[in-house]
mmCIF file of C-alpha atoms in Angstrom:
data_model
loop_
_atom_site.group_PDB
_atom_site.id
_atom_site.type_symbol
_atom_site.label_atom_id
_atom_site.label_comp_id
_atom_site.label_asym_id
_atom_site.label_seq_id
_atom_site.Cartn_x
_atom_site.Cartn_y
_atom_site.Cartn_z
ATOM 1 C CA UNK A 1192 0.000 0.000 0.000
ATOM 2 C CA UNK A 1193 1.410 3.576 -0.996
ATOM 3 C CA UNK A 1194 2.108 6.250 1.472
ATOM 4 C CA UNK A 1195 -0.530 8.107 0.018
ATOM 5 C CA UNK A 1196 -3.148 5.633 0.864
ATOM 6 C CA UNK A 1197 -1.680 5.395 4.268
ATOM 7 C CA UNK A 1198 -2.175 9.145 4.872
ATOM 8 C CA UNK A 1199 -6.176 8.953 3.426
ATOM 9 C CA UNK A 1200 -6.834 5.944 5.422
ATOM 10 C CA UNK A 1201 -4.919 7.371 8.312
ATOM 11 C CA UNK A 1202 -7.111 10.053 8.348
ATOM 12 C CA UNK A 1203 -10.520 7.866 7.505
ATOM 13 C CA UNK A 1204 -9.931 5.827 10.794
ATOM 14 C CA UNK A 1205 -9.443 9.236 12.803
ATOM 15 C CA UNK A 1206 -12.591 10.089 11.253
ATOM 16 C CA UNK A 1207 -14.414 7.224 12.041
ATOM 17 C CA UNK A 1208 -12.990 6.654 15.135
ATOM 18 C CA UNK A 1209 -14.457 10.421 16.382
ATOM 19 C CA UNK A 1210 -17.700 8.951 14.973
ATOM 20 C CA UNK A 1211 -17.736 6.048 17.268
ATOM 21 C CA UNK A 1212 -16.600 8.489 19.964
ATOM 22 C CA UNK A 1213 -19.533 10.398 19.598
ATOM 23 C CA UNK A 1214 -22.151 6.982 19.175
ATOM 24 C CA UNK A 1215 -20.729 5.994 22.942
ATOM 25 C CA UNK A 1216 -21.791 9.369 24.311
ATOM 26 C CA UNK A 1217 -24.943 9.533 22.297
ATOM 27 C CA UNK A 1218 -25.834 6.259 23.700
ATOM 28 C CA UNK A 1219 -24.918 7.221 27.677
ATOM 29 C CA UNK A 1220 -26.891 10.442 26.678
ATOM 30 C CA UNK A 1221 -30.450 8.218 25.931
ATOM 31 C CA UNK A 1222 -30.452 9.814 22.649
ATOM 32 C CA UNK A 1223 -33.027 8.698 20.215
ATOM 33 C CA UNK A 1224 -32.624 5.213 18.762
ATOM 34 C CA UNK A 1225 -33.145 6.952 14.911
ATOM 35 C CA UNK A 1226 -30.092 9.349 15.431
ATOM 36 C CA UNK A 1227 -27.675 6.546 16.365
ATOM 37 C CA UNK A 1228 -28.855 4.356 13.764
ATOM 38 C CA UNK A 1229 -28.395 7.231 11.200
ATOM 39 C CA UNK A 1230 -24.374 7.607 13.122
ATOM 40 C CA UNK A 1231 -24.449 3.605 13.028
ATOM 41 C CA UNK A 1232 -25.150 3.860 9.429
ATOM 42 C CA UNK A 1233 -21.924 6.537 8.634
ATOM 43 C CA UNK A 1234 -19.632 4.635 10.251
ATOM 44 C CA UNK A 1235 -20.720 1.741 8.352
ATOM 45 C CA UNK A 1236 -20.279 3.417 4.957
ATOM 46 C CA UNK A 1237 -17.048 4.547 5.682
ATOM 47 C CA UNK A 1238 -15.501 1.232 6.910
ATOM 48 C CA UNK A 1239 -16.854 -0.192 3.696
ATOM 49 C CA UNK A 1240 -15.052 2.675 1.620
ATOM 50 C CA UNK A 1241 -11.943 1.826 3.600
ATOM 51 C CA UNK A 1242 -11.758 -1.624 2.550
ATOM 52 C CA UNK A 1243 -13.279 -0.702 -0.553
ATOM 53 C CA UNK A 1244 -9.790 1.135 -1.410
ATOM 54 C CA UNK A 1245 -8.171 -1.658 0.459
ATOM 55 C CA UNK A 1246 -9.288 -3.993 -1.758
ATOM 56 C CA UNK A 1247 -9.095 -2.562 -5.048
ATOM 57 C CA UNK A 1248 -5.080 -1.571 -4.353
ATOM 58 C CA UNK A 1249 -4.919 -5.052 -3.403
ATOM 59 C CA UNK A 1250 -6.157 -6.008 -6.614
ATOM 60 C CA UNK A 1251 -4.595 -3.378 -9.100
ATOM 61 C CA UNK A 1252 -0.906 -4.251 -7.357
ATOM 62 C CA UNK A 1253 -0.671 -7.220 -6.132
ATOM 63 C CA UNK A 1254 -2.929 -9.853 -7.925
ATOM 64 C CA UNK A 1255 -2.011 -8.083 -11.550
ATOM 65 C CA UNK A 1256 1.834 -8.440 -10.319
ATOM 66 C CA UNK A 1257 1.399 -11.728 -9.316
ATOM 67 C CA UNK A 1258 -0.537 -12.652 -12.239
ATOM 68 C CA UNK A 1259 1.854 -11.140 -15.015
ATOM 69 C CA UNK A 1260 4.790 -12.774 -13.170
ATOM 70 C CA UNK A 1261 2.662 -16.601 -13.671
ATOM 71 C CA UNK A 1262 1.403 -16.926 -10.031
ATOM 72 C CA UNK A 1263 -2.179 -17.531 -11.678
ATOM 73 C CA UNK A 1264 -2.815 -19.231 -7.870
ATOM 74 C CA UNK A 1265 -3.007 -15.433 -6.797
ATOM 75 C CA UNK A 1266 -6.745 -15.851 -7.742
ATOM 76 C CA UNK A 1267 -7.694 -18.211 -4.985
ATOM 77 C CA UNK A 1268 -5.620 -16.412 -2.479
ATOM 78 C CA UNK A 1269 -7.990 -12.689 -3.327
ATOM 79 C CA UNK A 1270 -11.377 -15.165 -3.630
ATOM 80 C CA UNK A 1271 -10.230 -15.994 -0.144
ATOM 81 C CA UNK A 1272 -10.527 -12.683 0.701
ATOM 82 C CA UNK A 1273 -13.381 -11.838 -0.774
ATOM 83 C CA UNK A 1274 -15.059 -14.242 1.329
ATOM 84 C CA UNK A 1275 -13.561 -13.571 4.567
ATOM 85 C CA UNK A 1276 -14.835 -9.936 4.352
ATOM 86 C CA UNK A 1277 -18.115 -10.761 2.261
ATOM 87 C CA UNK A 1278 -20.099 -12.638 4.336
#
C-alpha cells in the first residue's frame, strides 16, 4: 500500500474513530434510537469505503503483479478474501 493511501486511510480511521466516539456518548446520553442508527449507518459506509480502497489496491498491485509474473494461484488467495470480508 502507498504512502498516500496510508495518509487517506490514516485520516478515515481518525474520522471514524471520532464517529464512534460520539455513538458511545450519544448512547450514555439516551439519545433517540433513529439518530444513532443514522451515526451507526456513517460509520458503516465509511468502513466499507476503507476496505473498498483496500481492496481494489490489493487487486490493481498485487494480484495483476502476481498474475503477469505466472502466479495464476493469486486468484484463490484474493477469492479468499473476498469471502472472509463478504459474508
Amino acid at each position: 500500500m502507498s504512502s498516500h493511501y496510508d495518509k487517506a486511510l490514516d485520516t478515515r480511521l481518525a474520522s471514524i474513530q471520532g464517529q464512534v466516539g460520539a455513538i458511545r456518548r450519544m448512547l450514555l446520553e439516551g439519545r433517540d434510537c433513529e439518530d444513532l442508527l443514522l451515526q451507526l449507518s456513517a460509520v458503516e459506509s465509511s468502513i466499507n469505503k476503507i476496505a473498498k480502497t483496500i481492496l481494489k489496491d490489493h487487486l490493481n498491485k498485487c494480484v495483476k503483479e502476481s498474475i503477469e509474473q505466472g502466479e495464476t494461484d493469486i486468484l484463490d488467495h484474493f477469492n479468499s478474501i473476498l469471502d472472509k470480508y463478504i459474508k
